[in-house]
Coordinates of C-alpha atoms and ligand atoms in Angstrom, one line a residue:
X68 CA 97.7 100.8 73.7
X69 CA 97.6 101.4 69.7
X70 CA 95.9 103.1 67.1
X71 CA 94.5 100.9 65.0
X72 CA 92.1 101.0 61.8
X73 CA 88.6 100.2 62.6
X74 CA 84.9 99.5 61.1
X75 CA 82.2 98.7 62.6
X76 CA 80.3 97.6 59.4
X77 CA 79.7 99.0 55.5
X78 CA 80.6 102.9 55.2
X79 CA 82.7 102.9 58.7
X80 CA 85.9 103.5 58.8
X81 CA 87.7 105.5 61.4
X82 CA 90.8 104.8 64.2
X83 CA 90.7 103.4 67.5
X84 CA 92.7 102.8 70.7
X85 CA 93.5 98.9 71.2
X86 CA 95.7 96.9 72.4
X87 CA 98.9 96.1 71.0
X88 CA 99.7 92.5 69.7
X89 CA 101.7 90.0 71.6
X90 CA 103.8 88.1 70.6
X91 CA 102.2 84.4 70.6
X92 CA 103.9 81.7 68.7
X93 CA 108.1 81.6 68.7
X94 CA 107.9 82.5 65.4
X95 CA 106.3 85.6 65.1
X96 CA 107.7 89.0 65.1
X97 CA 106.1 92.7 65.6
X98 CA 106.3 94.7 63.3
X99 CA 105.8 98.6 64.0
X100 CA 103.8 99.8 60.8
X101 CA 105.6 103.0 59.2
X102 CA 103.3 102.9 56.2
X103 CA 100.5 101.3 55.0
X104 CA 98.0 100.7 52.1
X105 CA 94.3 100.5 51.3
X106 CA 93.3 98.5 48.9
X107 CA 90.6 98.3 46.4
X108 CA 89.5 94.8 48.0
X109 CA 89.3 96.9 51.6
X110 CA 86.4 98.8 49.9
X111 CA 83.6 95.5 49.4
X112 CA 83.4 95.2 53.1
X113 CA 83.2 99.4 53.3
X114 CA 80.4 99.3 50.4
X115 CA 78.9 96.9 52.3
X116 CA 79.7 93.9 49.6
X117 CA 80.5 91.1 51.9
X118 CA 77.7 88.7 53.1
X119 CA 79.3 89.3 56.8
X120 CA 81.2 92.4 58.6
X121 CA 82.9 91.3 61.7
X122 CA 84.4 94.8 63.4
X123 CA 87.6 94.9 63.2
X124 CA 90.6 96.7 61.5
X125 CA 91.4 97.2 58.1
X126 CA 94.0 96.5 55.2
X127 CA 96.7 94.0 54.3
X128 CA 99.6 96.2 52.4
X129 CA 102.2 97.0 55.1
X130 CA 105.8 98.0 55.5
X131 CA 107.8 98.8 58.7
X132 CA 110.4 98.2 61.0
X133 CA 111.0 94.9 63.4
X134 CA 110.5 95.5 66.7
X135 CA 110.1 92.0 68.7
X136 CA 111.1 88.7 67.6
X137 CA 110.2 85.4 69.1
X138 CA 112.1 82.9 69.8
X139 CA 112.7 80.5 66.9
X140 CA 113.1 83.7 64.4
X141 CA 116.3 83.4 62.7
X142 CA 115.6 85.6 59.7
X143 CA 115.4 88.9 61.2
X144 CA 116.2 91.3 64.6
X145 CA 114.9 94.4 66.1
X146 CA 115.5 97.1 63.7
X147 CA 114.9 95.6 60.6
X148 CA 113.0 97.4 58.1
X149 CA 110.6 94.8 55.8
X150 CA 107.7 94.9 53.7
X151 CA 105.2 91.9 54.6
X152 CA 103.2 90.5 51.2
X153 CA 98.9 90.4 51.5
X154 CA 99.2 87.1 52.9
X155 CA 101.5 85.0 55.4
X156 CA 102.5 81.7 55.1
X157 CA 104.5 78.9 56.6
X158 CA 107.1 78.1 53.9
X159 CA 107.0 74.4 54.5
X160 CA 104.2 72.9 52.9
X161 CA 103.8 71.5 49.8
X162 CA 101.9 74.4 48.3
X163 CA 104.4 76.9 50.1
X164 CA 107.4 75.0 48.5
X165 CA 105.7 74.7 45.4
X166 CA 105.5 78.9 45.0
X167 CA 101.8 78.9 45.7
X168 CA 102.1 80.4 49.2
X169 CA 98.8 82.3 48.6
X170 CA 97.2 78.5 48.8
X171 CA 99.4 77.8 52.0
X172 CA 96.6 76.0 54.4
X173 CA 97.9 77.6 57.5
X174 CA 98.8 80.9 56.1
X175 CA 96.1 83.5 55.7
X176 CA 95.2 87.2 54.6
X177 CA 95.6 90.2 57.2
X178 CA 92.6 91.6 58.5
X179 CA 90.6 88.2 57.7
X180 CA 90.2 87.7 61.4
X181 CA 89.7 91.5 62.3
X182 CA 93.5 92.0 62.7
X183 CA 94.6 94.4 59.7
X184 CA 97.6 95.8 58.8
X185 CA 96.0 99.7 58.8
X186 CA 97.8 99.8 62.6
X187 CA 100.6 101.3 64.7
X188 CA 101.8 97.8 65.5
X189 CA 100.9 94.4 63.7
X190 CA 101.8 90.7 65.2
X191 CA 103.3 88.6 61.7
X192 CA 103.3 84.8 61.9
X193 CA 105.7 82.6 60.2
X194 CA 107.7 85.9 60.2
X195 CA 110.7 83.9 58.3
X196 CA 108.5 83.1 55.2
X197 CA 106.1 86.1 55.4
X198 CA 108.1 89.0 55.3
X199 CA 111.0 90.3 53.1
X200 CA 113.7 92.2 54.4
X201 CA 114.2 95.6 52.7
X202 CA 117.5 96.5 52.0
X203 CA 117.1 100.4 53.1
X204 CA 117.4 101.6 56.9
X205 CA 114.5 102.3 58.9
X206 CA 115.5 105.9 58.0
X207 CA 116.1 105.9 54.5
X208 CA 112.5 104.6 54.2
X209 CA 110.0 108.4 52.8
X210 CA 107.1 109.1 51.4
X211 CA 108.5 108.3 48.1
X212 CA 109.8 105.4 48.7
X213 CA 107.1 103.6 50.2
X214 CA 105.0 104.8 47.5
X215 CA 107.3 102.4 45.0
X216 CA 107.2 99.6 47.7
X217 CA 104.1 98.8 48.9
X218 CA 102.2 98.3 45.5
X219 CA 104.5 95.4 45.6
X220 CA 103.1 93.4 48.7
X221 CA 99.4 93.2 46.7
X222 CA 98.3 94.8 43.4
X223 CA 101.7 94.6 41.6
X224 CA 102.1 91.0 42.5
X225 CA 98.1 90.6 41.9
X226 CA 99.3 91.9 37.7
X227 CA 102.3 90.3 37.8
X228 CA 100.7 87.3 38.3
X229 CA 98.2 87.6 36.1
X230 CA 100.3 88.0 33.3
X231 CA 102.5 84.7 34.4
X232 CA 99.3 82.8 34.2
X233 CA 98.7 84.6 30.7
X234 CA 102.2 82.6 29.7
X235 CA 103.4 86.7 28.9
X236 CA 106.8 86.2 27.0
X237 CA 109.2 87.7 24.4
X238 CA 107.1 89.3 21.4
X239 CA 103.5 88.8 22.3
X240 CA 100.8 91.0 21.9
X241 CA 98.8 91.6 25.4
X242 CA 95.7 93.1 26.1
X243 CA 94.9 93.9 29.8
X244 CA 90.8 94.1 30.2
X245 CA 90.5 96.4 33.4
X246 CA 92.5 99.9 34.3
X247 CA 91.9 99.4 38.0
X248 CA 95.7 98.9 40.1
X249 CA 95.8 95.3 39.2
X250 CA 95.3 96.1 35.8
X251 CA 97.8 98.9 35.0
X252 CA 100.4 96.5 37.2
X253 CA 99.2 93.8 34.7
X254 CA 100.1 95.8 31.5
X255 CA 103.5 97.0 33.4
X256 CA 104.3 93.3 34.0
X257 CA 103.5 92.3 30.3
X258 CA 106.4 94.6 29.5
X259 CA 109.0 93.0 31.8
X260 CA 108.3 90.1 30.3
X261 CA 108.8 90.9 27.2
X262 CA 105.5 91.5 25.4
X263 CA 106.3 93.1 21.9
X264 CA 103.1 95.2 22.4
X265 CA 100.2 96.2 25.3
X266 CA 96.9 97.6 24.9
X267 CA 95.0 98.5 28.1
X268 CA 91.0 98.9 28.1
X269 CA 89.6 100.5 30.7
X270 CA 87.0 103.0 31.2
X271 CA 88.7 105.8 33.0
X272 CA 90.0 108.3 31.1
X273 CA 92.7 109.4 33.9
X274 CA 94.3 105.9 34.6
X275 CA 94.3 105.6 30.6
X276 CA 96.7 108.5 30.8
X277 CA 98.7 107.1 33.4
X278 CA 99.4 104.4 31.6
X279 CA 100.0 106.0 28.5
X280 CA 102.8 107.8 30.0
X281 CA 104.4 104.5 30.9
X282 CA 104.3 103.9 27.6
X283 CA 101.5 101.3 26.9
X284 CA 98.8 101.9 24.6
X285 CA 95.2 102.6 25.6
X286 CA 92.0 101.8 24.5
X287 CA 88.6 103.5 26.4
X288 CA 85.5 101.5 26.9
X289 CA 82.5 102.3 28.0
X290 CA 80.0 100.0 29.9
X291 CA 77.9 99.7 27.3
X292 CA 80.5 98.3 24.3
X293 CA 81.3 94.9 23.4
X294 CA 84.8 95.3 24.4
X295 CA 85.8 92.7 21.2
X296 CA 84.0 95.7 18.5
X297 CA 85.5 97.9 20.2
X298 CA 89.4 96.5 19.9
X299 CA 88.6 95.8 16.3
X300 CA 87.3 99.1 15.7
X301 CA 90.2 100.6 16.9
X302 CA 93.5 98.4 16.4
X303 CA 91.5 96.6 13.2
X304 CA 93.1 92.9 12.6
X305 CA 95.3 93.3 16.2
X306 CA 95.8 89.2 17.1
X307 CA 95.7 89.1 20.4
X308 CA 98.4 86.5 21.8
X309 CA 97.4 86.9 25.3
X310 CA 95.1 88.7 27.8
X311 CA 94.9 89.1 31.5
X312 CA 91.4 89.9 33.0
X313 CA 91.8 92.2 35.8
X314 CA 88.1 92.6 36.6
X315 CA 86.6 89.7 37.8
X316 CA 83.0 90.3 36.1
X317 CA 81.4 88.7 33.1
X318 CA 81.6 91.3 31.0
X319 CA 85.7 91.7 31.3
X320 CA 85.3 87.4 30.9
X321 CA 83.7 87.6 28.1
X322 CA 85.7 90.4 26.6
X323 CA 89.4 88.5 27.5
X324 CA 87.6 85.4 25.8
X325 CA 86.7 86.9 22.9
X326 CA 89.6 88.8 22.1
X327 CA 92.5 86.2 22.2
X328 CA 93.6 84.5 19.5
X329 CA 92.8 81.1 18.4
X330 CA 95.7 78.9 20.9
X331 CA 95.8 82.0 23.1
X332 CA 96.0 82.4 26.6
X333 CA 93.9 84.3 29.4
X334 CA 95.1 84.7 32.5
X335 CA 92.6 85.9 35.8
X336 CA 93.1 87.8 38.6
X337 CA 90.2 89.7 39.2
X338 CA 88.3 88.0 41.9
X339 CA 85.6 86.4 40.1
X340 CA 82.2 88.3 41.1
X341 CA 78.8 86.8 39.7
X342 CA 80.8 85.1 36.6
X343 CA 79.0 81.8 35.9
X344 CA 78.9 81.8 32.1
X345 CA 82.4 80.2 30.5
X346 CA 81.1 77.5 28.9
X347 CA 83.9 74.9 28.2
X348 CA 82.7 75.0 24.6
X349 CA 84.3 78.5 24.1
X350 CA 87.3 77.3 25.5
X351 CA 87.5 74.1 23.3
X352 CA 86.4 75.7 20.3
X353 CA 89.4 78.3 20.1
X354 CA 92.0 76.3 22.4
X355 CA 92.2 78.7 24.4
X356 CA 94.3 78.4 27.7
X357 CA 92.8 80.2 30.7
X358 CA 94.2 79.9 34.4
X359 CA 93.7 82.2 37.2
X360 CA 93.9 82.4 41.0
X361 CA 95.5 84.2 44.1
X362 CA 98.8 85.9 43.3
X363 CA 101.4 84.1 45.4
X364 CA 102.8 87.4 46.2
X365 CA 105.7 86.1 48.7
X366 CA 107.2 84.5 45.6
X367 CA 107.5 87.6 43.7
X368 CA 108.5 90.0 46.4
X369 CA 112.0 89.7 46.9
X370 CA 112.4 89.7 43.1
X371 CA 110.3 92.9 43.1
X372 CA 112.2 94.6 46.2
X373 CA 115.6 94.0 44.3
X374 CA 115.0 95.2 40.8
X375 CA 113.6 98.5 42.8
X376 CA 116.6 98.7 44.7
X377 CA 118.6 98.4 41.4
X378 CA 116.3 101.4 39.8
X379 CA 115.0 99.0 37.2
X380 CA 111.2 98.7 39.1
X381 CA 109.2 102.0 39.8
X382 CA 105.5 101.3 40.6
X383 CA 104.8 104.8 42.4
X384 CA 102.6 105.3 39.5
X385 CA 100.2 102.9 41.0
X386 CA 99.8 105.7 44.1
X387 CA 98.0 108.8 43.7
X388 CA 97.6 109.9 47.3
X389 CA 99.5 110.2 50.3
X390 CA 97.5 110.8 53.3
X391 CA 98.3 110.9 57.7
X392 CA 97.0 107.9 59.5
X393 CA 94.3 110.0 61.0
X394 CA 92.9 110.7 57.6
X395 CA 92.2 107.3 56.8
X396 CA 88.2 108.1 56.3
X397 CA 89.1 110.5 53.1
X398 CA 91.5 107.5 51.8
X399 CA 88.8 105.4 51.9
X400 CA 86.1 107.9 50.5
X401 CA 88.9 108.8 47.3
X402 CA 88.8 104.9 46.5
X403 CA 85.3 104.3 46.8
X404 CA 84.6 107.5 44.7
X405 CA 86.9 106.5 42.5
X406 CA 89.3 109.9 42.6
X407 CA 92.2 108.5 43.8
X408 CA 93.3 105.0 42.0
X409 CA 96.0 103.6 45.4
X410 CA 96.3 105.7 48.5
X411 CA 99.0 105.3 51.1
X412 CA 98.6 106.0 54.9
X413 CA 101.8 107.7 56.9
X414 CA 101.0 105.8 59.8
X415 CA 104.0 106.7 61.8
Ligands
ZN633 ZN1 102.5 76.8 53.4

């Protein structure tokens, strides 16, 4: 038997005893969790936002150490310490091969089917295309460290992305519309690539400070501006080259929409919630380029995991808490209250 995450429905979150995964296919591994993540996606089902709740366990951000490999696993042997990206997939299939694993048709998202990754032990499928090997030991793997890892599997790769679809590059002016993880990962991205200049709106005052510290520039909203009067009223004529909507609501639609220049680009990764209203006219009328979608985050990660190896990636700034497995209810309760921005569970 395990611990293992588990709710029973909205507002339930605790730890249970199950029992561990097996390995079923020849080309899965276990992996024994040393530390996971919650994310802010973990906290619709907790508040209760999902149309269903089946009981499970929790969470899809992971790292940890190999210990069983099936058959037909070349990749990787008992002892191996990997991260695991939100998603598995096969590798082979069109989409996979095309570096849009997050669209792979036999992959799927941990904890979908009430198996998370918020658990002592987890069973990965496709184990040679899911996870990335990390190139630390088992025992070089601390607090710290994980804390500038496993933003990597999910809500860096979730930015990331969003700024790729942006088309991001050398000189452009960004705006990021939302200060949530994805957000701040979003306007940390737009700097790798290049962007000449990054303004984040949120509405937060402490995450604005977070990321003013990296070095981006801030702008606080409140719900009731029109995010557009708001950027001019501030940063006057600023044209806007590209944004990245890291929301998902209308409001943060119509603000990315408005604010980009005329042959701009938008790029989404918020999980659209109750956005119905982009007529094609506004996109016609300003040419505007707008592309969104899952981030593919197995075709970032080993990118990610190198240029943090190399000391050129640090995305601790995206965790705020570190907490013991068995305090997993006050991880969740931080999140939902919105105290702590990313918490990290020491699960073993
Ligand atoms: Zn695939």
């Amino acid at each position: 038997m395990m611990r293992s995450s588990w709710s029973a429905g909205p507002a339930d979150i605790g730890i249970r005893e199950v029992d561990d995964p097996v390995l079923v296919n020849p080309d899965d591994v276990i992996v024994d969790v040393r530390y996971a993540a919650i994310c802010g996606s973990d906290l619709w089902p907790y508040r209760g936002l999902l149309p269903r709740h089946e009981p499970g366990s929790t969470g899809h951000e992971f790292l940890g150490v190999v210990s069983e490999v099936g058959e037909t696993v070349s990749g990787f042997q008992v002892g191996d310490a990997v991260i695991a990206p939100f998603m598995y997939s096969d590798g082979i299939c069109p989409e996979c091969r095309r570096g849009l694993q997050s669209q792979c048709a036999r992959g799927g998202l941990w904890g979908r089917d009430g198996v998370g990754a918020q658990t002592e032990r987890i069973r990965v499928p496709f184990a040679d295309t899911t996870l990335v090997a990390l190139p630390w030991a088992d025992a070089e793997i601390d607090d710290a460290l994980a804390m500038r890892l496993l933003p990597l599997a999910d809500v860096f790769a979730t930015g990331y992305h969003g700024a790729v679809l942006a088309g991001v590059g050398p000189g452009d002016v960004v705006v990021v519309v939302g200060d949530g993880a994805v957000g701040l990962s979003a306007a940390i991205a737009a700097g790798m690539l290049g962007a000449g200049r990054v303004v984040l709106m949120g509405g937060n005052p402490q995450r604005l400070r977070v990321a003013a510290a990296r070095g981006i520039e801030t702008l606080r909203v409140f719900p009731t501006d029109v995010g557009a009067e708001r950027l001019a009223e501030a940063f006057g004529d600023l044209i806007v080259d590209r944004v990245i909507e890291a929301v998902g609501m209308q409001a943060a639609f119509d603000t990315a929409l408005d604010v980009v220049r005329v042959g701009g680009s938008v790029g989404f990764v918020g999980v659209p919630h109750g956005v119905d209203a982009i007529a094609p006219m506004r996109l016609f009328s300003k040419a505007v380029h707008l592309a969104g979608g899952t981030a593919p985050a197995r075709h970032y990660l080993e990118r990610f995991v190198a240029e943090t190896r190399a000391g050129r990636l640090d995305v601790s700034v995206l965790i705020d808490r570190m907490l013991p497995f068995d305090a997993i209810k006050d991880g969740y309760e931080a999140m939902d209250t919105g105290e702590s921005l990313k918490v990290v569970l020491r699960i073993r």
